[in-house]
PDB file of C-alpha atoms in Angstrom:
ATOM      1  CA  UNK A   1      10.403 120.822 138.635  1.00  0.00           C
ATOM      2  CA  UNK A   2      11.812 124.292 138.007  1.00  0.00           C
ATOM      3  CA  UNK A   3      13.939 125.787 140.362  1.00  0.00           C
ATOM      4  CA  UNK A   4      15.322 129.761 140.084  1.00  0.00           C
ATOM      5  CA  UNK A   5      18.539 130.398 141.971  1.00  0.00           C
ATOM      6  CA  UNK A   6      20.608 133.852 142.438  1.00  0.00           C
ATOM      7  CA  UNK A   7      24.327 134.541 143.521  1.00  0.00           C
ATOM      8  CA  UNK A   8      25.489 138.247 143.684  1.00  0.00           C
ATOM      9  CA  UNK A   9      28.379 139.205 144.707  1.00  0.00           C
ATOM     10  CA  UNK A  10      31.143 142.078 143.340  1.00  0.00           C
ATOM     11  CA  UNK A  11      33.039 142.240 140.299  1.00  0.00           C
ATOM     12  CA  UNK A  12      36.712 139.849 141.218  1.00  0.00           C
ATOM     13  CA  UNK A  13      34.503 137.506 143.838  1.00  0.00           C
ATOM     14  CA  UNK A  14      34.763 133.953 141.950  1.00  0.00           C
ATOM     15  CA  UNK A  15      31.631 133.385 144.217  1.00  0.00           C
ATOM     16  CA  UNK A  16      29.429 133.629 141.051  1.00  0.00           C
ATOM     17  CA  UNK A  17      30.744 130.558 139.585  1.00  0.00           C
ATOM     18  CA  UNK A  18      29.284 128.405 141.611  1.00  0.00           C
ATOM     19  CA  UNK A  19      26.043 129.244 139.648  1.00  0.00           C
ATOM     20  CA  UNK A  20      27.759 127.113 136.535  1.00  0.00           C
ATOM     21  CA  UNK A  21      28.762 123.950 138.078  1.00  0.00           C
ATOM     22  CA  UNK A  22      24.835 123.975 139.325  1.00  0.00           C
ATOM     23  CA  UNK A  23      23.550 124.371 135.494  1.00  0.00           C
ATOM     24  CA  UNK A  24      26.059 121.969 134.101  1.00  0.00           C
ATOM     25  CA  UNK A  25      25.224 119.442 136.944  1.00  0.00           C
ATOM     26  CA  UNK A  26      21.934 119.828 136.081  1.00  0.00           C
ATOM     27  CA  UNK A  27      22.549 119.195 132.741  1.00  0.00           C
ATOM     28  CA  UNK A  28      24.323 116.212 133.321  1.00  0.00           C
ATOM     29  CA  UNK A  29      21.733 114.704 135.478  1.00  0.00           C
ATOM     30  CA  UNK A  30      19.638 114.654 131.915  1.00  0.00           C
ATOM     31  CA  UNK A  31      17.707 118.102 132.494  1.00  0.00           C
ATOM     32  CA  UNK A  32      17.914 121.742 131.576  1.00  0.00           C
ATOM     33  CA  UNK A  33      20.157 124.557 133.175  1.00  0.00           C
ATOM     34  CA  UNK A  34      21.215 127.784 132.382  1.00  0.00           C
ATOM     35  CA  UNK A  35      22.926 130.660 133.766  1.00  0.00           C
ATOM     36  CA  UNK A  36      22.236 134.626 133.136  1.00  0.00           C
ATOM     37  CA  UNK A  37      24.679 136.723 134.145  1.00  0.00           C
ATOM     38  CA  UNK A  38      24.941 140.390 134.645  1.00  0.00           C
ATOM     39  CA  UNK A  39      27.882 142.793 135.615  1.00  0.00           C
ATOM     40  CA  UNK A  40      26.432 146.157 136.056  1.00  0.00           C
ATOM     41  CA  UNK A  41      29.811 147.732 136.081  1.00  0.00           C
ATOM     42  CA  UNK A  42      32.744 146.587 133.969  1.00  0.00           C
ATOM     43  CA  UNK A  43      35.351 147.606 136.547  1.00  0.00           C
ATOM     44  CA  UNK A  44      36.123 145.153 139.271  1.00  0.00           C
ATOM     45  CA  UNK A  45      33.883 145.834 142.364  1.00  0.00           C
ATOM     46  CA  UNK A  46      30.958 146.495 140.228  1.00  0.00           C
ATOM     47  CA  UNK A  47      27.796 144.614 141.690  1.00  0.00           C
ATOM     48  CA  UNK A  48      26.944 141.198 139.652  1.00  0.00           C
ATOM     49  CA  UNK A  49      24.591 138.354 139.754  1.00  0.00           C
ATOM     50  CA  UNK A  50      24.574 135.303 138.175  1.00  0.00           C
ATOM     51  CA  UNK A  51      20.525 133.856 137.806  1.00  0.00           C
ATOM     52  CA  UNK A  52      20.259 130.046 137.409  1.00  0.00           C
ATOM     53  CA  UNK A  53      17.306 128.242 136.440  1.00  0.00           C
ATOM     54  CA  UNK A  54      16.936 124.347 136.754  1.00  0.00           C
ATOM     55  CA  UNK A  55      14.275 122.539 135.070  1.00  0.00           C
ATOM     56  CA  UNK A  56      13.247 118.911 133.887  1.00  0.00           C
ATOM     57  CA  UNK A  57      11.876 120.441 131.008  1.00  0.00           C
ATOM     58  CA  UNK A  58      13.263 122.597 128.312  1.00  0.00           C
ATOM     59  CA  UNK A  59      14.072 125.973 129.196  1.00  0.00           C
ATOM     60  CA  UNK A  60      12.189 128.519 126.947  1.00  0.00           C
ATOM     61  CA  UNK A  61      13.249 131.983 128.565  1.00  0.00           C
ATOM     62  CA  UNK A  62      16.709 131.736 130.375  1.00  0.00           C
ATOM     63  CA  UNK A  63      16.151 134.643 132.822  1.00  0.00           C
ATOM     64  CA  UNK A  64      14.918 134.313 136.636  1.00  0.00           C
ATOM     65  CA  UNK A  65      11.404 136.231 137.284  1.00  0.00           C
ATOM     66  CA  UNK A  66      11.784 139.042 139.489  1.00  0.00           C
ATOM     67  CA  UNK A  67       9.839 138.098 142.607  1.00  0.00           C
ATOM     68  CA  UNK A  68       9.896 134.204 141.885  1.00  0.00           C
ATOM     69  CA  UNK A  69      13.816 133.440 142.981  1.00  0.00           C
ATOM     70  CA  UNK A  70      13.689 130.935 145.663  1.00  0.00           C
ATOM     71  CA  UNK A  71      17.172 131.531 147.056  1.00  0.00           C
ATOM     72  CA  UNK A  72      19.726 134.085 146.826  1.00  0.00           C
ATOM     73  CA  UNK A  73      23.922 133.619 148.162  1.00  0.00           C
ATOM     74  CA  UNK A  74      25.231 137.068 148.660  1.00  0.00           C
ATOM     75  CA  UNK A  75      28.675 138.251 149.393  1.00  0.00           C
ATOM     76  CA  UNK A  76      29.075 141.989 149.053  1.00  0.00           C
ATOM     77  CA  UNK A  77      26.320 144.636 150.266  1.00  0.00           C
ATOM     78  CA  UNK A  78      26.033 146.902 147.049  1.00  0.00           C
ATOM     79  CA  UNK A  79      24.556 143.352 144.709  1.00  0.00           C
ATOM     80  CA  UNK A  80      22.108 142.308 148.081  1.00  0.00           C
ATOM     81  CA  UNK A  81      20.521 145.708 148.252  1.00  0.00           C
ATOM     82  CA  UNK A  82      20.187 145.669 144.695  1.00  0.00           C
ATOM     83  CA  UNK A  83      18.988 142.671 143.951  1.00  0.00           C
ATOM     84  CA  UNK A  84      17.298 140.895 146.939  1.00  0.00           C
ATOM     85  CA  UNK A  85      13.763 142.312 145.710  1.00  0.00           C
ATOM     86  CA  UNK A  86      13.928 139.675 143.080  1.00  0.00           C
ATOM     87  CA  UNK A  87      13.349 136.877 146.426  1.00  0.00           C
ATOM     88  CA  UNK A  88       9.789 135.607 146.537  1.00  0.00           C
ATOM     89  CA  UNK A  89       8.562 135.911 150.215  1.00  0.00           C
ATOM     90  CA  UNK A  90       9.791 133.456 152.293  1.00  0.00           C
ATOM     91  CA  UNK A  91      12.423 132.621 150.212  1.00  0.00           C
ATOM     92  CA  UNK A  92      15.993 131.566 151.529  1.00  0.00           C
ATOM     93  CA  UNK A  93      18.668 134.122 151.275  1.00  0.00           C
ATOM     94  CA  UNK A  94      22.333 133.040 152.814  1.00  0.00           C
ATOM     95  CA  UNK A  95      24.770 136.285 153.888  1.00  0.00           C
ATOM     96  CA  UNK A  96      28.367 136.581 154.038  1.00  0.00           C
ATOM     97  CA  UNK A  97      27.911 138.223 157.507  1.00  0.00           C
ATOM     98  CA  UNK A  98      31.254 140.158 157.335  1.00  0.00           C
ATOM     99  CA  UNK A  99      30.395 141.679 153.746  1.00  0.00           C
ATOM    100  CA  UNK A 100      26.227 141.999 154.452  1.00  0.00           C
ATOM    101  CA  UNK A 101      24.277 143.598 156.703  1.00  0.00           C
ATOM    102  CA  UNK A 102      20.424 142.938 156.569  1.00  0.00           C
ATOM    103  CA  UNK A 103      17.529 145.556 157.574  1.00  0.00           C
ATOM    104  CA  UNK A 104      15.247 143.822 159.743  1.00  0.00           C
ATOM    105  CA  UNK A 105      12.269 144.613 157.461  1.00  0.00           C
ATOM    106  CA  UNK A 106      14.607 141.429 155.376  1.00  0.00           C
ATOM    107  CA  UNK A 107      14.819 139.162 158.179  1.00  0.00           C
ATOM    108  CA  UNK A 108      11.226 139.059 158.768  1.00  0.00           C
ATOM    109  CA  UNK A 109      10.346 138.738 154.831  1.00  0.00           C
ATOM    110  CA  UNK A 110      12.543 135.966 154.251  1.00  0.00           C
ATOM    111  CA  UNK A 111      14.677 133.052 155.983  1.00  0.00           C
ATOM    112  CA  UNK A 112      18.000 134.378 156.248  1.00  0.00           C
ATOM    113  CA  UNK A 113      21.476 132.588 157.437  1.00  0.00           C
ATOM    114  CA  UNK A 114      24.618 134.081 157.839  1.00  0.00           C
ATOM    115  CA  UNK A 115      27.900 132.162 156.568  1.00  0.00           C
ATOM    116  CA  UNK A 116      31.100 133.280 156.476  1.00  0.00           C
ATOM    117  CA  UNK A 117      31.730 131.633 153.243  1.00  0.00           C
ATOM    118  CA  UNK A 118      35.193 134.174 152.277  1.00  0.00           C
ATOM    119  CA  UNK A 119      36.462 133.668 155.293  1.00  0.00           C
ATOM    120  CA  UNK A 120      36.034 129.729 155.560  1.00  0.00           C
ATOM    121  CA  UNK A 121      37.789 129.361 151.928  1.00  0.00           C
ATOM    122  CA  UNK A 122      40.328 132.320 153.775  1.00  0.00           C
ATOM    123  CA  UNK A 123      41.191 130.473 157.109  1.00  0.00           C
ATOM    124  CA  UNK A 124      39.474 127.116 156.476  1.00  0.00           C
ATOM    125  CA  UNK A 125      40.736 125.997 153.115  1.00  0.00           C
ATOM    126  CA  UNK A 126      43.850 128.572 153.267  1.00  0.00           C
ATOM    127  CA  UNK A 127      43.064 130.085 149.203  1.00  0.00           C
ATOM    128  CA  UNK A 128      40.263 132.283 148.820  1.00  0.00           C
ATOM    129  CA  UNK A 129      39.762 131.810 145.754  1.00  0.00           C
ATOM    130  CA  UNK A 130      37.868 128.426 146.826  1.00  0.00           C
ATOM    131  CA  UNK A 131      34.608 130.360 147.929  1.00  0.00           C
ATOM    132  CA  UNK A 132      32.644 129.423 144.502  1.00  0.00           C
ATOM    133  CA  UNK A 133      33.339 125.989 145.953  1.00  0.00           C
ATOM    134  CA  UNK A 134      32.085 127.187 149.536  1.00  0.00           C
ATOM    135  CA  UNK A 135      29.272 128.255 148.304  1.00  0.00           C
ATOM    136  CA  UNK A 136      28.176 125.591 146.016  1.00  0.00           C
ATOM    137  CA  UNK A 137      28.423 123.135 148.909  1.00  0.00           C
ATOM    138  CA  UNK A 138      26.666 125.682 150.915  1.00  0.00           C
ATOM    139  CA  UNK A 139      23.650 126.282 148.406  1.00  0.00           C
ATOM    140  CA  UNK A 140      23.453 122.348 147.519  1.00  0.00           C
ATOM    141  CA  UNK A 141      22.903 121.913 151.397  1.00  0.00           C
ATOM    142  CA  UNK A 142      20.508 124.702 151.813  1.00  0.00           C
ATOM    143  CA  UNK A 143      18.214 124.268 148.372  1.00  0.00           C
ATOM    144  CA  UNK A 144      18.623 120.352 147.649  1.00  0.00           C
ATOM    145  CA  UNK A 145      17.399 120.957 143.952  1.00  0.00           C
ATOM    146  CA  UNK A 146      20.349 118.223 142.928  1.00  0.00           C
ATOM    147  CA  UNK A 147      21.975 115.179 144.472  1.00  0.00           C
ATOM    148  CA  UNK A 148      25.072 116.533 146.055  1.00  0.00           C
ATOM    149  CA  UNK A 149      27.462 113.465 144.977  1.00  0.00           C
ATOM    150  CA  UNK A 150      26.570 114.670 141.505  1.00  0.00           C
ATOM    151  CA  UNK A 151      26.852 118.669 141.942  1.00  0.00           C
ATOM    152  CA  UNK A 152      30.563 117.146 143.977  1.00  0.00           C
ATOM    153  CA  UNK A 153      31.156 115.498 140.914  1.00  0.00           C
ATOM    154  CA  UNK A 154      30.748 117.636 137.932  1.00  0.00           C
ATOM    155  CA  UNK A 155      33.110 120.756 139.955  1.00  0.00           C
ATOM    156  CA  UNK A 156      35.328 118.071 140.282  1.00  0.00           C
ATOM    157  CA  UNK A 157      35.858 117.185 136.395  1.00  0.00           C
ATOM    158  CA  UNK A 158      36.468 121.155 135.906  1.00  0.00           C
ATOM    159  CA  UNK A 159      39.322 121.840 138.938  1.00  0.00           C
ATOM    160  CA  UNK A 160      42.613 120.814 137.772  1.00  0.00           C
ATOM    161  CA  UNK A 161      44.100 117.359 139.039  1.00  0.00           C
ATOM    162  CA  UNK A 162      46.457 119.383 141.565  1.00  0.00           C
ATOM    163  CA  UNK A 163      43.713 121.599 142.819  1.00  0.00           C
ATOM    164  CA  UNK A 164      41.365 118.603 143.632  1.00  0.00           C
ATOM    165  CA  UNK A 165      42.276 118.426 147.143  1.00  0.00           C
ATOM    166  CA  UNK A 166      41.325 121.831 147.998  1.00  0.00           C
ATOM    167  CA  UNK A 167      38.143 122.081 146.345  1.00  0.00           C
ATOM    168  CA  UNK A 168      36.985 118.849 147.957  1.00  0.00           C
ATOM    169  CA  UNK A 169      37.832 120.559 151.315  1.00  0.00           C
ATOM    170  CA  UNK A 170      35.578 123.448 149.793  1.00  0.00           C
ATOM    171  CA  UNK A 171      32.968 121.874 148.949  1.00  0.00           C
ATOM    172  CA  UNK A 172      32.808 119.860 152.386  1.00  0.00           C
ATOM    173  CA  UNK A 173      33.457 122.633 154.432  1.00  0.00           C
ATOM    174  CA  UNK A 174      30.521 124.530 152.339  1.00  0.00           C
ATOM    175  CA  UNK A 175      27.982 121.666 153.315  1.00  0.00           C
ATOM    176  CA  UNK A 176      29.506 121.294 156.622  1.00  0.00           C
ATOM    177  CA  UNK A 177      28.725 125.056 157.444  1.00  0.00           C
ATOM    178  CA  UNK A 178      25.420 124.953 155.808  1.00  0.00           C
ATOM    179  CA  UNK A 179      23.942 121.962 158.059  1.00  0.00           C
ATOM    180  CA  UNK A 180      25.314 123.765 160.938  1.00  0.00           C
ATOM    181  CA  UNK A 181      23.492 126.938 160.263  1.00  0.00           C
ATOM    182  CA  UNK A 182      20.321 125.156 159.099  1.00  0.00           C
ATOM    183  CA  UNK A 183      20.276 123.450 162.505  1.00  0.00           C
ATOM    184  CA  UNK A 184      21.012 126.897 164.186  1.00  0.00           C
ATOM    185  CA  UNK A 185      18.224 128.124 162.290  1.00  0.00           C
ATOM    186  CA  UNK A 186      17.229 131.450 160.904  1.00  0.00           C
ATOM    187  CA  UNK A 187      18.546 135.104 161.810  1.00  0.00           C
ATOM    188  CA  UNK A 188      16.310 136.358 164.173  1.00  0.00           C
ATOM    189  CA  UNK A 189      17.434 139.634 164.640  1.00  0.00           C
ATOM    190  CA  UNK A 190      20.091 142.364 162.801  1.00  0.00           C
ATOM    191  CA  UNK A 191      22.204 141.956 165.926  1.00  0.00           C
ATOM    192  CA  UNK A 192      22.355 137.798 165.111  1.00  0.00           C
ATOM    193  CA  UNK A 193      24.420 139.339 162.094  1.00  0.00           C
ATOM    194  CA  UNK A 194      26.143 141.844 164.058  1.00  0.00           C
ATOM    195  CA  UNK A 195      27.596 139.382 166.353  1.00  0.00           C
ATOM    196  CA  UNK A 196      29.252 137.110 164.077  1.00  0.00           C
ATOM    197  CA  UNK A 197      31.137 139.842 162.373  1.00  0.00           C
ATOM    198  CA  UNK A 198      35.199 139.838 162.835  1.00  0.00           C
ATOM    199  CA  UNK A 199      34.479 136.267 165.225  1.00  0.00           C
ATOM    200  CA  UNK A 200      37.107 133.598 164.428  1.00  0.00           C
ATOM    201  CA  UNK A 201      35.563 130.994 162.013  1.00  0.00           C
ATOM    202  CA  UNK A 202      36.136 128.397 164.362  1.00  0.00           C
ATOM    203  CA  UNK A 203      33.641 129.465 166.851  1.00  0.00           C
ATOM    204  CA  UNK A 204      31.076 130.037 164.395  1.00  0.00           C
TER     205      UNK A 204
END
């Protein structure tokens, strides 16, 4: 089964990595994955994306189709607005809710959550530099195109012995977060996102 993925995020966010622990995971497993990657400015802040496609079957055309992506992790408002079009309709899109702010044309078109995911590797895991690992464990939660003891496992062979610890927090905070928001459910309204802006982490 083929699955199309999208993180976006700013040039500097190590967000964007998550998208190749999910390919090489999948690759692992015995299938196909690949990541495409574009930085549309060479400076950092410049908007980026990284596109990941999954499959059990050889991958002929490594790019995501524009209106096909089934979910989309976004942490910085300049990459959402330009590239959320490429979200099929009804398509899962998680927010950092501190960094995006949604029209509510977008939270009726697809399922949206909001999840601090800078600010739980900030407070939560104390280095935020751990929110690729945030939001893998988020995005395995939310999309569960790959067994998470495996997606756990292959991040793990790539983090250095010492940094182990922390990413395993991460990760489990990511999945942690994830559950809670999926049991939450969906935004319902802009103001869903404008209340969890600036709110201690804890109480989200």
């Amino acid at each position: 089964m083929r699955h199309q993925l999208r993180f976006t995020g700013v040039g500097g966010q190590g967000v964007l990595l998550a998208g190749e622990i999910l390919a090489a995971a999948k690759i692992k497993q015995g299938g196909y994955g690949v990541k495409a990657a574009t930085y549309t400015s060479q400076v950092r802040g410049g908007p980026t994306k990284v596109d990941i496609i999954l499959d059990d079957e050889e991958i002929l055309y490594p790019y995501a189709n524009e209106g096909e992506i089934e979910y989309m992790l976004s942490t910085a408002q300049i990459s959402y607005d330009q590239f959320k079009s490429g979200v099929k309709d009804g398509g899962v899109i998680v927010i950092e809710p501190n960094l995006v702010t949604p029209t509510q044309e977008d939270i009726d078109r697809w399922e949206m959550y909001a999840i601090p995911i800078i600010s739980i590797a900030k407070e939560e895991v104390g280095n935020v530099v751990t929110q690729s690992v945030v939001a893998l464990g988020v995005t395995v939660e939310m999309t569960q195109v790959l067994p998470n003891e495996l997606v756990f496992e292959t991040m793990i062979s790539k983090v250095p012995p010492k940094f182990v610890e922390l990413n395993k927090t991460a990760y489990e905070l990511g999945v942690k977060y994830a559950k809670e928001a999926k049991e939450k459910g969906t935004l319902k309204t802009v103001a869903d996102v404008e209340a969890m802006k600036a709110k201690d982490i804890c109480a989200l």
